[in-house]
């Protein structure tokens, strides 16, 4: 196989892996209810939300069901200190609609990335005489490229998580509804910045495991092809 063609396909493969593994890691971490169960005590959320642990976890579960497309709306009422009240403002509900749209787009991108991954592996497999050799080598090197780039990005983000968290919102949201007020809005008190920091760490851990698996598969195929 031509060296230039091989490297172009390898770089494209790393982008396809990025879409598959990162978005899958986001899904696994986001919908792990144990994270929310642990967050209640870890961040002293009763003090800021006035929700019991059971109510907090139940409400978090309902939000996740909404984001995952299992329900069309977020349950918006609760009994607090003996009286029924609405939990979220219209601003918060509209922002969650934007978040749900982002998740829907993420699912589509993940599926397209998986399709691209398969097509690229097939293209590499049929592009040269040593089919398994090049396919395994490309998968292994694409995984290494992705891990190196992701590690550098993680180090940069960890220097000022709040700033890059803000940049993320400015890129992916076309309005300022995400700028919530902790004095009046429940949503920002349910999920404080520390919660998202911990979530980001978990996402990277799952992502790193995925890269390790693909790198191991690529290395195994690459080495056994030459044996």
mmCIF file of C-alpha atoms in Angstrom:
data_model
loop_
_atom_site.group_PDB
_atom_site.id
_atom_site.type_symbol
_atom_site.label_atom_id
_atom_site.label_comp_id
_atom_site.label_asym_id
_atom_site.label_seq_id
_atom_site.Cartn_x
_atom_site.Cartn_y
_atom_site.Cartn_z
ATOM 1 C CA UNK A 1 0.000 0.000 0.000
ATOM 2 C CA UNK A 2 1.187 3.523 -0.798
ATOM 3 C CA UNK A 3 2.595 5.100 2.375
ATOM 4 C CA UNK A 4 0.715 8.388 1.907
ATOM 5 C CA UNK A 5 -2.588 6.593 1.311
ATOM 6 C CA UNK A 6 -2.009 4.470 4.400
ATOM 7 C CA UNK A 7 -1.450 7.503 6.637
ATOM 8 C CA UNK A 8 -4.438 9.367 5.223
ATOM 9 C CA UNK A 9 -6.652 6.357 5.927
ATOM 10 C CA UNK A 10 -5.117 6.006 9.395
ATOM 11 C CA UNK A 11 -5.855 9.641 10.298
ATOM 12 C CA UNK A 12 -9.419 9.298 8.995
ATOM 13 C CA UNK A 13 -9.712 6.122 11.039
ATOM 14 C CA UNK A 14 -8.669 8.012 14.176
ATOM 15 C CA UNK A 15 -11.484 10.539 13.598
ATOM 16 C CA UNK A 16 -13.991 7.708 13.141
ATOM 17 C CA UNK A 17 -12.746 6.106 16.350
ATOM 18 C CA UNK A 18 -13.098 9.450 18.112
ATOM 19 C CA UNK A 19 -16.768 9.670 17.176
ATOM 20 C CA UNK A 20 -17.480 6.063 18.140
ATOM 21 C CA UNK A 21 -15.583 5.860 21.402
ATOM 22 C CA UNK A 22 -16.046 9.362 22.812
ATOM 23 C CA UNK A 23 -19.780 9.565 22.187
ATOM 24 C CA UNK A 24 -20.256 6.044 23.534
ATOM 25 C CA UNK A 25 -18.278 7.035 26.644
ATOM 26 C CA UNK A 26 -20.501 10.105 27.056
ATOM 27 C CA UNK A 27 -23.604 7.927 26.849
ATOM 28 C CA UNK A 28 -22.319 5.352 29.352
ATOM 29 C CA UNK A 29 -21.255 7.979 31.895
ATOM 30 C CA UNK A 30 -24.295 10.234 31.524
ATOM 31 C CA UNK A 31 -26.851 7.468 31.984
ATOM 32 C CA UNK A 32 -25.108 5.755 34.907
ATOM 33 C CA UNK A 33 -27.585 6.476 37.704
ATOM 34 C CA UNK A 34 -25.015 5.562 40.385
ATOM 35 C CA UNK A 35 -23.166 8.805 39.600
ATOM 36 C CA UNK A 36 -26.269 10.757 40.576
ATOM 37 C CA UNK A 37 -26.874 8.637 43.667
ATOM 38 C CA UNK A 38 -23.339 9.377 44.886
ATOM 39 C CA UNK A 39 -23.500 13.060 43.940
ATOM 40 C CA UNK A 40 -26.238 13.861 46.467
ATOM 41 C CA UNK A 41 -24.030 13.342 49.518
ATOM 42 C CA UNK A 42 -20.741 14.180 47.811
ATOM 43 C CA UNK A 43 -21.813 17.723 46.926
ATOM 44 C CA UNK A 44 -24.212 18.307 49.866
ATOM 45 C CA UNK A 45 -27.081 18.844 47.441
ATOM 46 C CA UNK A 46 -29.792 18.967 50.082
ATOM 47 C CA UNK A 47 -28.446 22.353 51.154
ATOM 48 C CA UNK A 48 -28.847 23.804 47.660
ATOM 49 C CA UNK A 49 -31.844 21.884 46.277
ATOM 50 C CA UNK A 50 -33.989 21.168 49.376
ATOM 51 C CA UNK A 51 -34.707 17.781 47.802
ATOM 52 C CA UNK A 52 -34.461 14.531 49.728
ATOM 53 C CA UNK A 53 -32.001 11.990 48.358
ATOM 54 C CA UNK A 54 -34.853 9.874 47.028
ATOM 55 C CA UNK A 55 -36.494 12.837 45.296
ATOM 56 C CA UNK A 56 -33.148 13.944 43.855
ATOM 57 C CA UNK A 57 -32.375 10.517 42.406
ATOM 58 C CA UNK A 58 -35.934 10.071 41.083
ATOM 59 C CA UNK A 59 -35.851 13.489 39.442
ATOM 60 C CA UNK A 60 -32.410 12.783 37.960
ATOM 61 C CA UNK A 61 -33.734 9.504 36.570
ATOM 62 C CA UNK A 62 -36.689 11.306 34.966
ATOM 63 C CA UNK A 63 -34.324 13.831 33.382
ATOM 64 C CA UNK A 64 -32.216 10.988 31.971
ATOM 65 C CA UNK A 65 -35.318 9.279 30.583
ATOM 66 C CA UNK A 66 -36.189 12.542 28.863
ATOM 67 C CA UNK A 67 -32.700 12.954 27.402
ATOM 68 C CA UNK A 68 -32.740 9.341 26.217
ATOM 69 C CA UNK A 69 -36.031 9.836 24.374
ATOM 70 C CA UNK A 70 -38.092 7.621 26.667
ATOM 71 C CA UNK A 71 -40.414 10.492 27.624
ATOM 72 C CA UNK A 72 -41.473 13.645 25.801
ATOM 73 C CA UNK A 73 -41.279 15.991 28.784
ATOM 74 C CA UNK A 74 -39.631 16.378 32.176
ATOM 75 C CA UNK A 75 -41.832 15.785 35.230
ATOM 76 C CA UNK A 76 -42.003 19.248 36.742
ATOM 77 C CA UNK A 77 -43.815 18.983 40.077
ATOM 78 C CA UNK A 78 -42.839 17.896 43.577
ATOM 79 C CA UNK A 79 -43.943 18.185 47.178
ATOM 80 C CA UNK A 80 -41.489 20.414 49.043
ATOM 81 C CA UNK A 81 -42.147 21.231 52.708
ATOM 82 C CA UNK A 82 -45.711 19.943 52.362
ATOM 83 C CA UNK A 83 -46.751 21.982 49.332
ATOM 84 C CA UNK A 84 -46.710 21.201 45.626
ATOM 85 C CA UNK A 85 -44.594 23.428 43.433
ATOM 86 C CA UNK A 86 -43.114 23.574 39.955
ATOM 87 C CA UNK A 87 -39.470 22.577 39.968
ATOM 88 C CA UNK A 88 -38.098 24.112 36.792
ATOM 89 C CA UNK A 89 -38.660 27.462 35.127
ATOM 90 C CA UNK A 90 -39.522 27.752 31.449
ATOM 91 C CA UNK A 91 -35.928 28.830 30.830
ATOM 92 C CA UNK A 92 -34.625 25.611 32.382
ATOM 93 C CA UNK A 93 -37.101 23.453 30.455
ATOM 94 C CA UNK A 94 -36.191 25.127 27.172
ATOM 95 C CA UNK A 95 -32.499 24.619 27.897
ATOM 96 C CA UNK A 96 -33.152 20.925 28.506
ATOM 97 C CA UNK A 97 -34.832 20.757 25.103
ATOM 98 C CA UNK A 98 -31.563 22.065 23.650
ATOM 99 C CA UNK A 99 -29.597 19.484 25.639
ATOM 100 C CA UNK A 100 -31.858 16.694 24.381
ATOM 101 C CA UNK A 101 -31.355 17.881 20.792
ATOM 102 C CA UNK A 102 -27.594 17.773 21.397
ATOM 103 C CA UNK A 103 -27.828 14.184 22.635
ATOM 104 C CA UNK A 104 -29.917 13.222 19.603
ATOM 105 C CA UNK A 105 -27.278 14.725 17.327
ATOM 106 C CA UNK A 106 -24.605 12.873 19.300
ATOM 107 C CA UNK A 107 -26.326 9.527 18.741
ATOM 108 C CA UNK A 108 -26.480 10.192 15.008
ATOM 109 C CA UNK A 109 -22.830 11.231 14.866
ATOM 110 C CA UNK A 110 -21.823 8.119 16.810
ATOM 111 C CA UNK A 111 -23.725 5.886 14.392
ATOM 112 C CA UNK A 112 -22.256 7.648 11.350
ATOM 113 C CA UNK A 113 -18.785 7.372 12.877
ATOM 114 C CA UNK A 114 -19.285 3.642 13.365
ATOM 115 C CA UNK A 115 -20.330 3.289 9.723
ATOM 116 C CA UNK A 116 -17.275 5.300 8.631
ATOM 117 C CA UNK A 117 -15.066 3.103 10.825
ATOM 118 C CA UNK A 118 -16.322 -0.061 9.142
ATOM 119 C CA UNK A 119 -15.959 1.407 5.646
ATOM 120 C CA UNK A 120 -12.414 2.618 6.350
ATOM 121 C CA UNK A 121 -11.357 -0.769 7.724
ATOM 122 C CA UNK A 122 -12.813 -2.459 4.641
ATOM 123 C CA UNK A 123 -10.997 0.042 2.395
ATOM 124 C CA UNK A 124 -7.686 -0.592 4.177
ATOM 125 C CA UNK A 125 -8.254 -4.349 4.050
ATOM 126 C CA UNK A 126 -8.705 -4.277 0.268
ATOM 127 C CA UNK A 127 -6.046 -1.650 -0.490
ATOM 128 C CA UNK A 128 -2.985 -3.876 -0.313
ATOM 129 C CA UNK A 129 -1.720 -7.434 -0.513
ATOM 130 C CA UNK A 130 -0.985 -7.787 3.214
ATOM 131 C CA UNK A 131 -4.595 -7.185 4.185
ATOM 132 C CA UNK A 132 -4.628 -8.104 7.892
ATOM 133 C CA UNK A 133 -1.219 -6.507 8.408
ATOM 134 C CA UNK A 134 -2.303 -3.083 7.191
ATOM 135 C CA UNK A 135 -5.736 -3.219 8.805
ATOM 136 C CA UNK A 136 -4.298 -4.104 12.225
ATOM 137 C CA UNK A 137 -1.460 -1.610 11.884
ATOM 138 C CA UNK A 138 -3.852 1.194 10.919
ATOM 139 C CA UNK A 139 -6.205 0.442 13.822
ATOM 140 C CA UNK A 140 -3.302 0.309 16.281
ATOM 141 C CA UNK A 141 -1.725 3.551 15.091
ATOM 142 C CA UNK A 142 -5.076 5.350 14.873
ATOM 143 C CA UNK A 143 -5.691 4.391 18.508
ATOM 144 C CA UNK A 144 -2.278 5.735 19.531
ATOM 145 C CA UNK A 145 -2.864 9.011 17.673
ATOM 146 C CA UNK A 146 -6.252 9.385 19.332
ATOM 147 C CA UNK A 147 -4.895 8.610 22.801
ATOM 148 C CA UNK A 148 -2.022 11.086 22.457
ATOM 149 C CA UNK A 149 -4.283 13.880 21.188
ATOM 150 C CA UNK A 150 -6.904 13.192 23.868
ATOM 151 C CA UNK A 151 -4.325 13.181 26.663
ATOM 152 C CA UNK A 152 -2.955 16.556 25.564
ATOM 153 C CA UNK A 153 -6.499 17.945 25.376
ATOM 154 C CA UNK A 154 -7.334 16.580 28.832
ATOM 155 C CA UNK A 155 -4.252 18.243 30.335
ATOM 156 C CA UNK A 156 -5.199 21.569 28.739
ATOM 157 C CA UNK A 157 -8.826 21.378 29.930
ATOM 158 C CA UNK A 158 -7.812 20.388 33.466
ATOM 159 C CA UNK A 159 -5.882 23.662 33.870
ATOM 160 C CA UNK A 160 -9.144 25.646 33.850
ATOM 161 C CA UNK A 161 -12.210 23.414 33.661
ATOM 162 C CA UNK A 162 -14.672 26.260 34.244
ATOM 163 C CA UNK A 163 -13.329 28.229 31.274
ATOM 164 C CA UNK A 164 -13.431 25.291 28.866
ATOM 165 C CA UNK A 165 -16.836 24.220 30.173
ATOM 166 C CA UNK A 166 -18.045 27.707 29.260
ATOM 167 C CA UNK A 167 -16.409 27.459 25.820
ATOM 168 C CA UNK A 168 -18.199 24.138 25.274
ATOM 169 C CA UNK A 169 -21.571 25.784 25.910
ATOM 170 C CA UNK A 170 -20.755 28.736 23.675
ATOM 171 C CA UNK A 171 -19.888 26.361 20.822
ATOM 172 C CA UNK A 172 -22.785 23.920 21.087
ATOM 173 C CA UNK A 173 -25.639 26.200 22.176
ATOM 174 C CA UNK A 174 -26.935 29.074 20.059
ATOM 175 C CA UNK A 175 -28.572 30.915 22.973
ATOM 176 C CA UNK A 176 -27.749 31.924 26.547
ATOM 177 C CA UNK A 177 -30.367 29.759 28.260
ATOM 178 C CA UNK A 178 -27.566 27.711 29.807
ATOM 179 C CA UNK A 179 -26.599 30.734 31.926
ATOM 180 C CA UNK A 180 -28.690 29.778 34.949
ATOM 181 C CA UNK A 181 -28.989 31.540 38.295
ATOM 182 C CA UNK A 182 -28.142 29.439 41.385
ATOM 183 C CA UNK A 183 -30.360 31.734 43.462
ATOM 184 C CA UNK A 184 -33.504 30.867 41.503
ATOM 185 C CA UNK A 185 -32.855 27.861 39.223
ATOM 186 C CA UNK A 186 -32.942 24.295 40.527
ATOM 187 C CA UNK A 187 -31.117 22.721 37.583
ATOM 188 C CA UNK A 188 -27.767 24.385 38.251
ATOM 189 C CA UNK A 189 -28.021 23.417 41.925
ATOM 190 C CA UNK A 190 -28.785 19.793 41.088
ATOM 191 C CA UNK A 191 -25.740 19.572 38.842
ATOM 192 C CA UNK A 192 -23.022 21.970 40.041
ATOM 193 C CA UNK A 193 -19.711 22.512 38.253
ATOM 194 C CA UNK A 194 -17.982 19.887 40.419
ATOM 195 C CA UNK A 195 -20.518 17.325 39.215
ATOM 196 C CA UNK A 196 -19.618 17.984 35.581
ATOM 197 C CA UNK A 197 -15.914 17.948 36.400
ATOM 198 C CA UNK A 198 -16.304 14.474 37.859
ATOM 199 C CA UNK A 199 -18.437 13.452 34.885
ATOM 200 C CA UNK A 200 -15.718 14.606 32.476
ATOM 201 C CA UNK A 201 -13.134 12.491 34.304
ATOM 202 C CA UNK A 202 -15.372 9.426 34.077
ATOM 203 C CA UNK A 203 -15.987 10.026 30.377
ATOM 204 C CA UNK A 204 -12.243 10.168 29.734
ATOM 205 C CA UNK A 205 -11.719 6.951 31.743
ATOM 206 C CA UNK A 206 -14.323 5.083 29.678
ATOM 207 C CA UNK A 207 -12.907 6.650 26.527
ATOM 208 C CA UNK A 208 -9.376 5.541 27.460
ATOM 209 C CA UNK A 209 -10.581 1.980 28.070
ATOM 210 C CA UNK A 210 -12.186 1.984 24.617
ATOM 211 C CA UNK A 211 -8.941 3.178 23.041
ATOM 212 C CA UNK A 212 -6.987 0.499 24.916
ATOM 213 C CA UNK A 213 -9.343 -2.181 23.590
ATOM 214 C CA UNK A 214 -9.118 -1.008 19.963
ATOM 215 C CA UNK A 215 -5.333 -0.599 20.225
ATOM 216 C CA UNK A 216 -5.021 -4.134 21.619
ATOM 217 C CA UNK A 217 -7.188 -5.567 18.838
ATOM 218 C CA UNK A 218 -5.193 -3.688 16.203
ATOM 219 C CA UNK A 219 -1.873 -4.796 17.682
ATOM 220 C CA UNK A 220 -3.012 -8.429 17.884
ATOM 221 C CA UNK A 221 -4.223 -8.467 14.263
ATOM 222 C CA UNK A 222 -1.062 -6.673 13.117
ATOM 223 C CA UNK A 223 1.310 -9.081 14.873
ATOM 224 C CA UNK A 224 -0.536 -12.308 14.076
ATOM 225 C CA UNK A 225 -0.721 -11.325 10.404
ATOM 226 C CA UNK A 226 3.082 -11.428 10.216
ATOM 227 C CA UNK A 227 3.511 -14.627 12.199
#
